[in-house]
Short mmCIF file of C-alpha atoms and ligand atoms in Angstrom, two decimals:
data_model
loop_
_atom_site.label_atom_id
_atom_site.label_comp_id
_atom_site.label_asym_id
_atom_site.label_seq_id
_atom_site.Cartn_x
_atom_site.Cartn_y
_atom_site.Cartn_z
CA UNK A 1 0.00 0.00 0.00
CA UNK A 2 1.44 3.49 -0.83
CA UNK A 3 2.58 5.47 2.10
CA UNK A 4 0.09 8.50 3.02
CA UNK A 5 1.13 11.81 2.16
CA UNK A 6 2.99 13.74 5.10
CA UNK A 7 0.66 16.09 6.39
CA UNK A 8 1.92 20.43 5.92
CA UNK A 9 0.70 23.04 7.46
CA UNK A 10 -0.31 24.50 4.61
CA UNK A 11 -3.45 21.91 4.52
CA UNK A 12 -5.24 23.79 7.33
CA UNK A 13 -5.88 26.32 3.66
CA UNK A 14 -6.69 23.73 1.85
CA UNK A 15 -3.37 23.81 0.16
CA UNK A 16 -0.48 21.62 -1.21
CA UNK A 17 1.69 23.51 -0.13
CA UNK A 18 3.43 27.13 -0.22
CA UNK A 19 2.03 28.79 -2.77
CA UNK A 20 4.41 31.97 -2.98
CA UNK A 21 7.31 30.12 -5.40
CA UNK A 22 9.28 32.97 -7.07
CA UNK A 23 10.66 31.74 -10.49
CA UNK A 24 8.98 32.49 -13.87
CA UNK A 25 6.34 30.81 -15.42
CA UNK A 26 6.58 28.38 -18.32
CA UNK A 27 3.95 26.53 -20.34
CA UNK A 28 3.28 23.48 -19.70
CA UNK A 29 4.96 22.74 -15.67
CA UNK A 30 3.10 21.40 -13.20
CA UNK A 31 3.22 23.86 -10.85
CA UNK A 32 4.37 27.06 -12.74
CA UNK A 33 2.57 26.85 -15.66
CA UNK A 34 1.24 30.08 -17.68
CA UNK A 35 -2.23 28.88 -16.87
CA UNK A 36 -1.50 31.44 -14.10
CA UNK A 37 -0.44 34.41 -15.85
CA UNK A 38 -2.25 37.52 -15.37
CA UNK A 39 -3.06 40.80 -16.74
CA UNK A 40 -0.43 42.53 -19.26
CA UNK A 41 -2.86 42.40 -22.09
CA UNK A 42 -2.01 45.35 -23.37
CA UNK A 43 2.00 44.97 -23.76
CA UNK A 44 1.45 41.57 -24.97
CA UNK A 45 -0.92 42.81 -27.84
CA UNK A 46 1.53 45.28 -28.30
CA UNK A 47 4.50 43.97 -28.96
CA UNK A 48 3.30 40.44 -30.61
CA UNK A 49 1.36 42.97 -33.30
CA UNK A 50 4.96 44.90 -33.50
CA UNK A 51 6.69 42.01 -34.14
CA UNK A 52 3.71 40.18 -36.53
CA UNK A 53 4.14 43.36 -38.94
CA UNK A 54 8.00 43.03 -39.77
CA UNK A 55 10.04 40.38 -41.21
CA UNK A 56 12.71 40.91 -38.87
CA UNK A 57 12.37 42.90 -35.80
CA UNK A 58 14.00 44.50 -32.59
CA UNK A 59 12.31 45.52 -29.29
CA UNK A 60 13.41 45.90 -25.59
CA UNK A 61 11.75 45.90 -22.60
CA UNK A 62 12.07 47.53 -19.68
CA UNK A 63 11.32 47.49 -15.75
CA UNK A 64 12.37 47.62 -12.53
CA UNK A 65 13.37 44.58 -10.56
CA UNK A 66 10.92 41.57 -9.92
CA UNK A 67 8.26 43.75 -11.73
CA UNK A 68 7.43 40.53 -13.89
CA UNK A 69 9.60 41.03 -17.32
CA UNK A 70 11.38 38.12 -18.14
CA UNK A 71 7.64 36.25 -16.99
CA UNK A 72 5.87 38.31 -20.30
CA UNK A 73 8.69 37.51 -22.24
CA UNK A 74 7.74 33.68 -21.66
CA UNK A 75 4.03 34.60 -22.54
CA UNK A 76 4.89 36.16 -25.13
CA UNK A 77 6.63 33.31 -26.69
CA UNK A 78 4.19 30.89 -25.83
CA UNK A 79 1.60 32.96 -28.03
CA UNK A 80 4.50 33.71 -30.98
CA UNK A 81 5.00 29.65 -30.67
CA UNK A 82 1.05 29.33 -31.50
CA UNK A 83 1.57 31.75 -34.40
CA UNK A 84 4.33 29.81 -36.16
CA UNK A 85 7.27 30.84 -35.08
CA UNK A 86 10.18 29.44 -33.59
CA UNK A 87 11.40 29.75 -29.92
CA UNK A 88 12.59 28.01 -27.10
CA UNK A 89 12.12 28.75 -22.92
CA UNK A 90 16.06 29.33 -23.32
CA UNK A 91 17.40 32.85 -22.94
CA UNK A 92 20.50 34.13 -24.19
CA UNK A 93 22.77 36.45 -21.46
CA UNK A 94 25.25 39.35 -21.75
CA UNK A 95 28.18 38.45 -19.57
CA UNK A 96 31.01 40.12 -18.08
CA UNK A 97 33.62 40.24 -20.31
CA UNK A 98 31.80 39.34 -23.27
CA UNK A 99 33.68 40.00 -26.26
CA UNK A 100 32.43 40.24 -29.81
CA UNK A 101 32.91 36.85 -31.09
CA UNK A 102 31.75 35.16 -27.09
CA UNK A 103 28.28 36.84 -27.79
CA UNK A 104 28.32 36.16 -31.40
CA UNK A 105 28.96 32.54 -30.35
CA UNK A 106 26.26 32.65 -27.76
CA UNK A 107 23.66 34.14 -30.33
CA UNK A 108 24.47 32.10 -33.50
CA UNK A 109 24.14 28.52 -30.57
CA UNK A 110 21.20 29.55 -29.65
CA UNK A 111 19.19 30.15 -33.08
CA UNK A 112 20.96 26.20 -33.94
CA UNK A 113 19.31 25.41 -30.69
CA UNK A 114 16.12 26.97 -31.44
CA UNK A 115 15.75 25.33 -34.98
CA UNK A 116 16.79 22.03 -33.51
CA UNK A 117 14.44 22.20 -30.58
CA UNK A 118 11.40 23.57 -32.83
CA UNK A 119 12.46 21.01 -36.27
CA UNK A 120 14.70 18.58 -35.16
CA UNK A 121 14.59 16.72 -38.48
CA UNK A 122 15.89 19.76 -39.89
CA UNK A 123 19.72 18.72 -38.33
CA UNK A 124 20.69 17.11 -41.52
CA UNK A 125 20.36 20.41 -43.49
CA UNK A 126 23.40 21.62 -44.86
CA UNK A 127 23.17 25.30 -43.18
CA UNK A 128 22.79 23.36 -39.58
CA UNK A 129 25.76 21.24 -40.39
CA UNK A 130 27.22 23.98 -41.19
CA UNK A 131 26.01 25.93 -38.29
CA UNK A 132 26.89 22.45 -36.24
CA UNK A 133 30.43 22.93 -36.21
CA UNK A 134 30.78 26.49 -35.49
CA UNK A 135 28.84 26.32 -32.34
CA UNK A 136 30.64 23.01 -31.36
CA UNK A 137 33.96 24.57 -31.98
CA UNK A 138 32.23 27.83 -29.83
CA UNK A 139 31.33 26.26 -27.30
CA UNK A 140 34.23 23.77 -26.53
CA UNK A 141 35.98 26.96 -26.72
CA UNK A 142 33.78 29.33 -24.04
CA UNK A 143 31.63 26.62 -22.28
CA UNK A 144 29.00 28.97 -22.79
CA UNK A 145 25.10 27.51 -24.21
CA UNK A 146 22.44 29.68 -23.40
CA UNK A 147 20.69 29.47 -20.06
CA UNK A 148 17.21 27.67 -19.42
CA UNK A 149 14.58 29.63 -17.67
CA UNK A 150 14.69 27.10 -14.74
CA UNK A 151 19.06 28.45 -14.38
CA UNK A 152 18.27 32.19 -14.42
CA UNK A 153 20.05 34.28 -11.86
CA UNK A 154 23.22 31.40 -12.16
CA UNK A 155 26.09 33.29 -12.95
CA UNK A 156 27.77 32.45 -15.73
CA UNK A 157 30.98 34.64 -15.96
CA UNK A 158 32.79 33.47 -13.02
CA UNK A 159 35.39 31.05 -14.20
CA UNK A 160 34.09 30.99 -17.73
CA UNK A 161 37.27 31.98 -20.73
CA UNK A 162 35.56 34.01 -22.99
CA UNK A 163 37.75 33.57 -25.64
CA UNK A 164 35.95 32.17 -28.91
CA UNK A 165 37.54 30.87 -32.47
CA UNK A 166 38.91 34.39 -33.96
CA UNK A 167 37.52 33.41 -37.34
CA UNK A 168 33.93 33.03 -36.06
CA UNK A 169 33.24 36.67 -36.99
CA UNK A 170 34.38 35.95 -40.29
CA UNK A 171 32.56 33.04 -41.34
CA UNK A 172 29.81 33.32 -38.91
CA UNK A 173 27.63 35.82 -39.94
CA UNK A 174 27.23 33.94 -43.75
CA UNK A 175 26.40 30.93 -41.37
CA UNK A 176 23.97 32.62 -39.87
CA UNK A 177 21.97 34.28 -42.54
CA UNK A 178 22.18 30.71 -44.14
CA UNK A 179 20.00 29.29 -41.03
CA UNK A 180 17.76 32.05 -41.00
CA UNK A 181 17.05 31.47 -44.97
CA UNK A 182 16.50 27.47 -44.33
CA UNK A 183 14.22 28.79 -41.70
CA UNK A 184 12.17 30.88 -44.07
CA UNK A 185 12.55 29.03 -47.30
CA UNK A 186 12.14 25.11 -46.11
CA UNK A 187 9.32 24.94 -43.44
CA UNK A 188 6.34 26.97 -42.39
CA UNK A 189 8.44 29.24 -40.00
CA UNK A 190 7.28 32.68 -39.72
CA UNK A 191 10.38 33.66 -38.03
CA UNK A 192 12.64 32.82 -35.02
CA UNK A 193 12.68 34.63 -32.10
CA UNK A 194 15.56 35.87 -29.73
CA UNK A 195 15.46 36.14 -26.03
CA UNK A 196 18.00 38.16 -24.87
CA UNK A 197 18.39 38.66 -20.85
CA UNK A 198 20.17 39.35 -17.97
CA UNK A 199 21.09 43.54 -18.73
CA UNK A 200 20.52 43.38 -14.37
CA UNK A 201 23.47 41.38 -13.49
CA UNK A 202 25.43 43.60 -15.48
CA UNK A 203 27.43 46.90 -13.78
CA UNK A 204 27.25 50.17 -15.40
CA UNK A 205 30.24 49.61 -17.38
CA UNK A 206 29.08 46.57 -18.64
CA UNK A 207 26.19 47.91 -19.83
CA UNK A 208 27.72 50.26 -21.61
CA UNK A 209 29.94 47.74 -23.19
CA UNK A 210 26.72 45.43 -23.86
CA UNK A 211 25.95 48.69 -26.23
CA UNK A 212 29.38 48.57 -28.19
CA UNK A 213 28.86 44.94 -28.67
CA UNK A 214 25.56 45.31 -30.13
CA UNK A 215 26.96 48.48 -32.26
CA UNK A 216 29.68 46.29 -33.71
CA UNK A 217 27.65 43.35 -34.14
CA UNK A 218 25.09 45.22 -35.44
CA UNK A 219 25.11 43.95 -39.04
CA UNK A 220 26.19 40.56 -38.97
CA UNK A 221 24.11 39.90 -35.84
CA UNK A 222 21.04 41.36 -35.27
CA UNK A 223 19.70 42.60 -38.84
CA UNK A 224 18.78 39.36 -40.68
CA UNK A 225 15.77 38.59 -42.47
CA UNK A 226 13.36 36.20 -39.95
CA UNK A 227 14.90 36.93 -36.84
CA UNK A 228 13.16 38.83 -34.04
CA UNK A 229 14.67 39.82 -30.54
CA UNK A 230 13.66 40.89 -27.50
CA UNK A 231 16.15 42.60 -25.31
CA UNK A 232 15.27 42.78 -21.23
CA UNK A 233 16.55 44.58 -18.69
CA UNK A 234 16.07 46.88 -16.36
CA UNK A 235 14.76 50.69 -17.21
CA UNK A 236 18.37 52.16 -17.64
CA UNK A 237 19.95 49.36 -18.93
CA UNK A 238 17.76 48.92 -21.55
CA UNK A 239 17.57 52.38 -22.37
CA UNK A 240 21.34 53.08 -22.25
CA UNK A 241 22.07 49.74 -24.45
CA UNK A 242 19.73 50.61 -26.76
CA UNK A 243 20.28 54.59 -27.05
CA UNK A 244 23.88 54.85 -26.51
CA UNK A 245 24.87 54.75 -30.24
CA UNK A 246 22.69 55.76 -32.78
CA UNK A 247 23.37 52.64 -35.18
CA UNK A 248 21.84 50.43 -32.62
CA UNK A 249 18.74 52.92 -32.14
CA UNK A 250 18.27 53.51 -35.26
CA UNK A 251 17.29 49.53 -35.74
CA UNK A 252 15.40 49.15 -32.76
CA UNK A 253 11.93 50.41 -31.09
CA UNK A 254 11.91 52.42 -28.81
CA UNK A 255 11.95 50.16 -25.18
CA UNK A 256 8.01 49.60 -23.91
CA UNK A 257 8.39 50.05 -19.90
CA UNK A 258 6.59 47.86 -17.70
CA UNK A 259 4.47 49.23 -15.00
CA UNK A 260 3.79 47.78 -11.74
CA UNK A 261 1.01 45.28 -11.95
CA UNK A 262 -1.92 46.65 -10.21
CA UNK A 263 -3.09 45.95 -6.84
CA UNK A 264 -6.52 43.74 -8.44
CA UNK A 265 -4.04 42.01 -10.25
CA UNK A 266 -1.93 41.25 -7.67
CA UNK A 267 -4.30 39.60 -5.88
CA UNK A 268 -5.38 37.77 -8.56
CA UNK A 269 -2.55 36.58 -9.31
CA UNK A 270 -2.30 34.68 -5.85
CA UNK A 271 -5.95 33.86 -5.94
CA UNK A 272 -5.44 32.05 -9.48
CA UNK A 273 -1.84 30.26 -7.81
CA UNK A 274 -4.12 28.79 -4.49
CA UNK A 275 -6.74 27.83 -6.82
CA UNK A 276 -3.73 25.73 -8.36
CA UNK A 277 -2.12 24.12 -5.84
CA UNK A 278 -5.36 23.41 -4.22
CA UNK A 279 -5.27 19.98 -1.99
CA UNK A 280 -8.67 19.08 -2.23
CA UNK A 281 -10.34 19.71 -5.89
CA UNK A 282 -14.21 19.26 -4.34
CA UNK A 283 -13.21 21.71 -1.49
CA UNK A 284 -12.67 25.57 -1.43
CA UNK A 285 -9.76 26.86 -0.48
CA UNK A 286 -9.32 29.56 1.92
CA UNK A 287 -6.33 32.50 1.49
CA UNK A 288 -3.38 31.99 3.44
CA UNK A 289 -2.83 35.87 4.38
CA UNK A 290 -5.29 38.44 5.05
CA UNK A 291 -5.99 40.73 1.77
CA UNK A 292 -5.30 43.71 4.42
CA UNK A 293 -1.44 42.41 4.65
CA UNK A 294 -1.09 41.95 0.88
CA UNK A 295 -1.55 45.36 0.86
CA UNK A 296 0.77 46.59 2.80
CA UNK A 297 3.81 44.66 1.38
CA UNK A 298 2.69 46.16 -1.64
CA UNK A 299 3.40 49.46 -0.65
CA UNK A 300 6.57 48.30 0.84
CA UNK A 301 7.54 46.04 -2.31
CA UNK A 302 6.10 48.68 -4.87
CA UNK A 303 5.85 47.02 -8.30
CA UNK A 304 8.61 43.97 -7.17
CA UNK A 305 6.90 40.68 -7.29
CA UNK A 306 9.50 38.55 -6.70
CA UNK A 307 10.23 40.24 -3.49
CA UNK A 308 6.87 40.18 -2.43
CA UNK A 309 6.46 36.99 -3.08
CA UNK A 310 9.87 35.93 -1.52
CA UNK A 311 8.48 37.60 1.54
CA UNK A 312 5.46 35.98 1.90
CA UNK A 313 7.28 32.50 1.60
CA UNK A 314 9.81 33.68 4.09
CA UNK A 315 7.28 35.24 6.59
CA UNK A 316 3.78 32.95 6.35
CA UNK A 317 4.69 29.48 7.21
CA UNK A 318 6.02 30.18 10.41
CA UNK A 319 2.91 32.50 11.36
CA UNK A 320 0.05 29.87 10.33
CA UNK A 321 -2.08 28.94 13.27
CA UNK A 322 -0.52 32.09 15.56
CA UNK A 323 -3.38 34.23 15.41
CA UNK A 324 -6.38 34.21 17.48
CA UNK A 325 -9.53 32.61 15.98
CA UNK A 326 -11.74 35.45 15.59
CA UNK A 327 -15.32 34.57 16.37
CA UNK A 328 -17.38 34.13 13.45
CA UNK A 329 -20.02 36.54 12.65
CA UNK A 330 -23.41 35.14 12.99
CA UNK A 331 -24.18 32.84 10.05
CA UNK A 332 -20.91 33.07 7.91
CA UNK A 333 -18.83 30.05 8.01
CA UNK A 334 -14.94 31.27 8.48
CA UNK A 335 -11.91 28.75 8.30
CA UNK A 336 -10.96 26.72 11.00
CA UNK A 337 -7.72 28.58 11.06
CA UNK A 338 -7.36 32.19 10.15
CA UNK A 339 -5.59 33.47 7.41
CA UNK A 340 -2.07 34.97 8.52
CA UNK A 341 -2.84 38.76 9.26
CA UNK A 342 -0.42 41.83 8.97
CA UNK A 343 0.93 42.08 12.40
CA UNK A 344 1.98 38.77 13.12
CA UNK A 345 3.11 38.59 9.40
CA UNK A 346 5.48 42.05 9.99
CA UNK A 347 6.73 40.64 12.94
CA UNK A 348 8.34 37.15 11.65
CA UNK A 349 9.26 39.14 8.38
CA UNK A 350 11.22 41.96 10.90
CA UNK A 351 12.81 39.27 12.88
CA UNK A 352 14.37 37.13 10.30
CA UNK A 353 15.38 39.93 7.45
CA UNK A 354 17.00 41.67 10.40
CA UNK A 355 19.06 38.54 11.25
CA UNK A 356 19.97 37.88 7.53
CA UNK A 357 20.97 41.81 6.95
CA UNK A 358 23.63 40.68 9.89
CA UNK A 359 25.02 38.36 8.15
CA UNK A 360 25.02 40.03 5.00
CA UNK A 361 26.44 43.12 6.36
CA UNK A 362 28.92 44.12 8.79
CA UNK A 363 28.15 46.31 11.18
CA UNK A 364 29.27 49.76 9.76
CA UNK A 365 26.54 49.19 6.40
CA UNK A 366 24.03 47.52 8.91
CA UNK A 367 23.78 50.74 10.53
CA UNK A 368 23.31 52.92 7.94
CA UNK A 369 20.34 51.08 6.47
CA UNK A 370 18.95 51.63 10.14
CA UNK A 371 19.69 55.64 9.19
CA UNK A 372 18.08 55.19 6.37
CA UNK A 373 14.88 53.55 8.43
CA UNK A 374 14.78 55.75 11.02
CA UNK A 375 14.42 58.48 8.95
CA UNK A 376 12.10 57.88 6.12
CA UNK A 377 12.20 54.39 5.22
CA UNK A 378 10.01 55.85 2.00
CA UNK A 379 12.21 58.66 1.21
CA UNK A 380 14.45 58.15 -2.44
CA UNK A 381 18.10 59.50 -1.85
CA UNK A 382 20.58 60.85 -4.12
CA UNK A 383 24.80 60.60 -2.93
CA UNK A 384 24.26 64.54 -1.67
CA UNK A 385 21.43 63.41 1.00
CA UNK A 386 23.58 60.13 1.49
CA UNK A 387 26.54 62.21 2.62
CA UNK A 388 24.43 64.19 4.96
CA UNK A 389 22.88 61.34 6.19
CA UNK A 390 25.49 59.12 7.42
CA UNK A 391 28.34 62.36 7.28
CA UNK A 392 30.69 60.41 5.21
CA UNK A 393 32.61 62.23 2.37
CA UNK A 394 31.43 60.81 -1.50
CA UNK A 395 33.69 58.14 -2.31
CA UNK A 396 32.63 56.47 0.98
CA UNK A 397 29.12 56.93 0.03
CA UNK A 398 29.71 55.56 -3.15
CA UNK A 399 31.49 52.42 -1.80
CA UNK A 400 28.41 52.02 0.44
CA UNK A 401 26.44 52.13 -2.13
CA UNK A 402 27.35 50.01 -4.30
CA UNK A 403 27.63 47.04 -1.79
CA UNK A 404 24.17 47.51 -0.48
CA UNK A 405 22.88 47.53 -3.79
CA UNK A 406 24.62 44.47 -4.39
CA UNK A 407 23.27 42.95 -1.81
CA UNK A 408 19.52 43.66 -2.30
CA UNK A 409 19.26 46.70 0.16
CA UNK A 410 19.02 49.67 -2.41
CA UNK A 411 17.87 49.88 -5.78
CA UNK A 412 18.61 52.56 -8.41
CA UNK A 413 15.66 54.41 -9.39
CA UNK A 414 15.55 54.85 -12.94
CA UNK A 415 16.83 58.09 -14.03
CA UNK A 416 14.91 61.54 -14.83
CA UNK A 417 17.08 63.21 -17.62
CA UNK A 418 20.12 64.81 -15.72
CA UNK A 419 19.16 64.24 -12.01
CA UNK A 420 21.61 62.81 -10.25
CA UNK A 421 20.38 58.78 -10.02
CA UNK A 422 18.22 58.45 -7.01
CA UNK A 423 18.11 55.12 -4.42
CA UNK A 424 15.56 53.65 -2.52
CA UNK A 425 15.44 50.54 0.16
CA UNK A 426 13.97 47.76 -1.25
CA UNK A 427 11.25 45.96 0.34
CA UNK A 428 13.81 43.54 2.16
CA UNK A 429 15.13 46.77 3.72
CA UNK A 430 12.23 48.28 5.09
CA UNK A 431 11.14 45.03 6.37
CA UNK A 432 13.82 45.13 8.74
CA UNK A 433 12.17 48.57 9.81
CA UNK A 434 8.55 46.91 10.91
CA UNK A 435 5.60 47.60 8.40
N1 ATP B 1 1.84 38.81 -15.26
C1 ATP B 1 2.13 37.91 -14.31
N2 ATP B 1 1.23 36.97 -13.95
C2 ATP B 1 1.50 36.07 -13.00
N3 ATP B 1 2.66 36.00 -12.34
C3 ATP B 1 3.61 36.91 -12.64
C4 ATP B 1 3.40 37.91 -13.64
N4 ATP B 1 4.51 38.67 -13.73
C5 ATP B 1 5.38 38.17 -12.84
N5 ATP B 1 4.86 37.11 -12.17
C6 ATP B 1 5.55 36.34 -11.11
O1 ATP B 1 6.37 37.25 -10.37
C7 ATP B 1 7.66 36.71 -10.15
C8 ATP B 1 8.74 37.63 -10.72
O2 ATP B 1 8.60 37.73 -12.13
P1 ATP B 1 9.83 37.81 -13.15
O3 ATP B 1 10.88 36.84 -12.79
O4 ATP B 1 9.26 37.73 -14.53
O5 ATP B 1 10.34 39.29 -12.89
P2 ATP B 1 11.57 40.05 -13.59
O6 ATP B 1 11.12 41.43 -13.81
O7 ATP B 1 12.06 39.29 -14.76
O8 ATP B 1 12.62 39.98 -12.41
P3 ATP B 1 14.20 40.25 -12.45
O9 ATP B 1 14.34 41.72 -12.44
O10 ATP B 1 14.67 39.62 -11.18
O11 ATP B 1 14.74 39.61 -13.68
C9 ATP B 1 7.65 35.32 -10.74
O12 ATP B 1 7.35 34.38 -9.73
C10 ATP B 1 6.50 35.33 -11.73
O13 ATP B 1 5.93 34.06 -11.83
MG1 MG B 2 14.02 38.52 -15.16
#
C-alpha cells in the first residue's frame, strides 16, 4: 500500500503547499505553468502585433526589478510559438567580459538550438551542419550555451574563458543568414525569435559595453531577415544599451516600460496560484494571508513581485495557526484557522530579514540602512542626501552604495534626464524597519 502523504501546514488552507514560489512561469509545468499568468494584455498585444508586422524585428523591454519582465517575455513566446514561429524557454545572457565573437557565439548557438528544438529533423540540413560545427567549436571553446529559464540568476561569468575561435566573426555571420534562410525558405516558420536577458546582473560599465557589442555586431548579428529579438533589462539598462549609439537605435523600437502590476491584479494573481495548488479539488480553499497584509507589502515592495512573493514564503509558514480565531459573525462560516494577518506577518518578516541583513552586512553598512529607516524608510536618496545622512565624504558613500545595492538593500531608481540617479530601500530593507 502506498505510504500516506505527510501532512503540511499549509493543509489547514486547503493547500499543497506554499504557494508563494518565485521563479517564472513556463507553459506546460506542473506547478508554474502560464495557466496562471495575469493581466499585461495590453503589452502583450503590443509587442506580438509589433513584431507580426515586420520580417525581422528589434524591441526591448524595460522594468524595474521583480516587476514581472522576463515572466511576459515567456508569454509572449508561448503565443508567438502558437503563431508559427520558432522559440525556445532558453534565454541568451550578456556576460562580463563578453567579447564580440563570445556573444556572437552565444547568439548564433542559440538560433541552432532553437531550430533544432522547434524542427529537429531539420539537423541534416546543410546550413545546420554547417552551423553544427561552429557552435561546437564555440562552445568547446567558451563553455557557454544559453541558459534555461529554470538556471536564471546562475552566474555564468565566473570562471568561464571568454575567448571564442577568432575566425567566427568571419565566417559566422554567412552561417547565420544561411539558417535564418532554411528557416524561411524550407518549413512553415514565420520567423525565429531571440530572447535576450540578464542587462541586471550587469554593472554600469558593462552595460555600456553590452551597447558597443551590439553596435559592432550590429550587421552581422542582429539585422537578418526572420529573426526577431527581444532585449530585457532593467529601465536604464535597456535604455542606455539601446540609445547609446545611434546605429543600434536607429534599428530598434523604442523600449516599452513595464508598470507595476496593479493591486486587483496582484491579488489575482495569488488567488489564481491557491486555486492551483489546491489539496482538495471538491473543497474551497481559503487565502493563506489576510488581503489587508497583501496590501501593505505592496506598498513596501512597490511594483517587485518577486520580493513580495519571496516575503510571503519567508514570513507565512512560520505564522500559520498564531493568530487568534476570531469569532465568526453570525451565520458566515470562516476557516478553522485564520488566514495569517499583517501584524503577526510584519513581525516574523522583521525578525528574520534583520538577522539575515547581519550576516550580509557588517556592522558599519548595517547601521546605515537603520539611518536610512529611522528616517524615512520611504524617502528616495541621491549621494548629496547620502553624505548628509550618514556624514561620510562621497567616495565612501559611493562604496556604500554600491555594496548595499549588491546585496539587495538599495535599488537605483531609474533616471529623470540629468538628475543625479536616485536610491531607494527595497522591500527587504524596510522590512527590517517593521511595516
Ligand atoms: N503577469 C504575471 N502573472 C502572474 N505572475 C507573474 C506575472 N509577472 C510576474 N509574475 C511572477 O512574479 C515573479 C517575478 O517575475 P519575473 O521573474 O518575470 O520578474 P523580472 O522582472 O524578470 O525579475 P528580475 O528583475 O529579477 O529579472 C515570478 O514568480 C513570476 O511568476
Ligand atoms: Mg528577469
Amino acid at each position: 500500500m502506498p505510504l500516506p502523504q505527510l501532512p503540511t501546514v499549509w493543509n489547514v488552507y486547503n493547500l499543497r503547499g506554499s504557494p508563494f514560489f518565485q521563479d517564472t512561469l513556463i507553459q506546460g509545468h506542473e506547478r508554474r505553468s502560464l495557466d496562471l499568468f495575469v493581466g499585461r494584455r495590453k503589452e502583450l498585444t503590443d509587442l506580438r502585433q509589433y513584431l507580426h508586422g515586420r520580417d525581422s524585428s528589434r524591441q526591448a523591454i524595460g522594468g524595474a526589478p521583480g516587476v514581472g519582465k522576463t515572466t511576459l517575455v515567456q508569454m509572449l513566446k508561448g503565443q508567438l510559438l502558437a503563431d508559427g514561429y520558432l522559440t525556445t524557454d532558453s534565454l541568451v545572457p550578456f556576460v562580463t567580459g563578453d567579447t564580440p565573437e563570445s556573444l556572437f557565439g552565444r547568439v548564433l548557438g542559440a538560433v541552432y538550438d532553437t531550430i533544432l528544438a522547434n524542427r529537429p529533423m531539420a539537423g541534416d540540413h546543410p546550413a545546420m551542419q554547417a552551423a553544427q560545427q561552429m557552435v561546437r567549436a564555440t562552445r568547446l571553446a567558451t563553455g557557454g550555451a544559453g541558459i534555461s529559464v529554470m538556471g536564471v540568476g546562475g552566474n555564468l561569468s565566473k570562471g568561464v574563458t571568454l575567448s571564442s575561435p577568432k575566425d567566427l566573426l568571419i565566417d559566422g555571420p554567412r552561417v547565420l543568414r544561411d539558417l535564418m534562410n532554411m528557416v524561411r525558405a524550407t518549413d512553415e516558420a514565420r520567423g525565429l525569435l531571440l530572447h535576450l536577458n540578464n542587462l541586471e546582473s550587469l554593472s554600469g560599465r558593462d552595460v555600456l559595453r553590452a551597447a558597443d557589442l551590439l553596435q559592432s555586431l550590429r550587421d552581422p548579428m542582429l539585422l537578418h531577415e526572420g529573426l526577431h529579438i527581444m532585449l530585457v533589462g532593467t529601465t536604464d539598462a535597456v535604455h542606455a544599451v539601446v540609445n547609446t549609439h545611434a546605429q543600434v537605435r536607429s534599428v530598434f523600437r523604442a523600449p516599452v516600460l513595464l508598470h507595476p502590476l496593479q493591486r486587483d491584479e496582484v491579488h489575482a494573481l495569488l488567488q489564481v496560484r491557491y486555486e492551483q495548488w489546491k489539496l482538495q479539488p471538491q473543497q474551497p480553499v481559503s487565502a493563506p494571508v489576510h488581503p489587508s497584509a497583501i496590501d501593505r507589502l505592496l506598498d513596501v515592495f512597490q511594483g517587485d513581485l518577486r520580493g513580495l512573493l519571496k516575503a510571503l514564503d519567508d514570513g507565512v509558514e512560520e505564522c500559520i495557526g498564531l493568530a487568534a480565531a476570531p469569532s465568526a459573525a453570525a451565520g458566515a462560516v470562516s476557516p478553522a484557522v485564520p488566514p495569517v494577518g499583517l501584524a503577526e506577518l510584519s513581525r516574523a518578516l522583521q525578525t528574520r530579514y534583520a538577522a539575515i541583513m547581519h550576516g550580509e552586512l557588517d556592522d558599519v553598512r548595517a547601521r546605515q540602512i537603520h539611518q536610512w529607516i529611522d528616517s524615512d524608510p520611504s524617502a528616495s536618496r541621491n549621494q548629496k542626501d547620502l553624505m548628509a545622512l550618514w556624514d561620510l565624504s562621497q567616495g565612501t558613500v559611493s562604496t556604500a552604495l554600491a555594496q548595499l545595492q549588491e546585496h539587495g538593500y538599495i535599488v537605483a531608481r531609474p533616471r529623470q534626464g540629468r538628475q543625479p540617479i536616485a536610491y531607494a530601500l527595497t522591500g527587504k530593507a524596510r522590512l527590517i524597519g517593521g511595516v
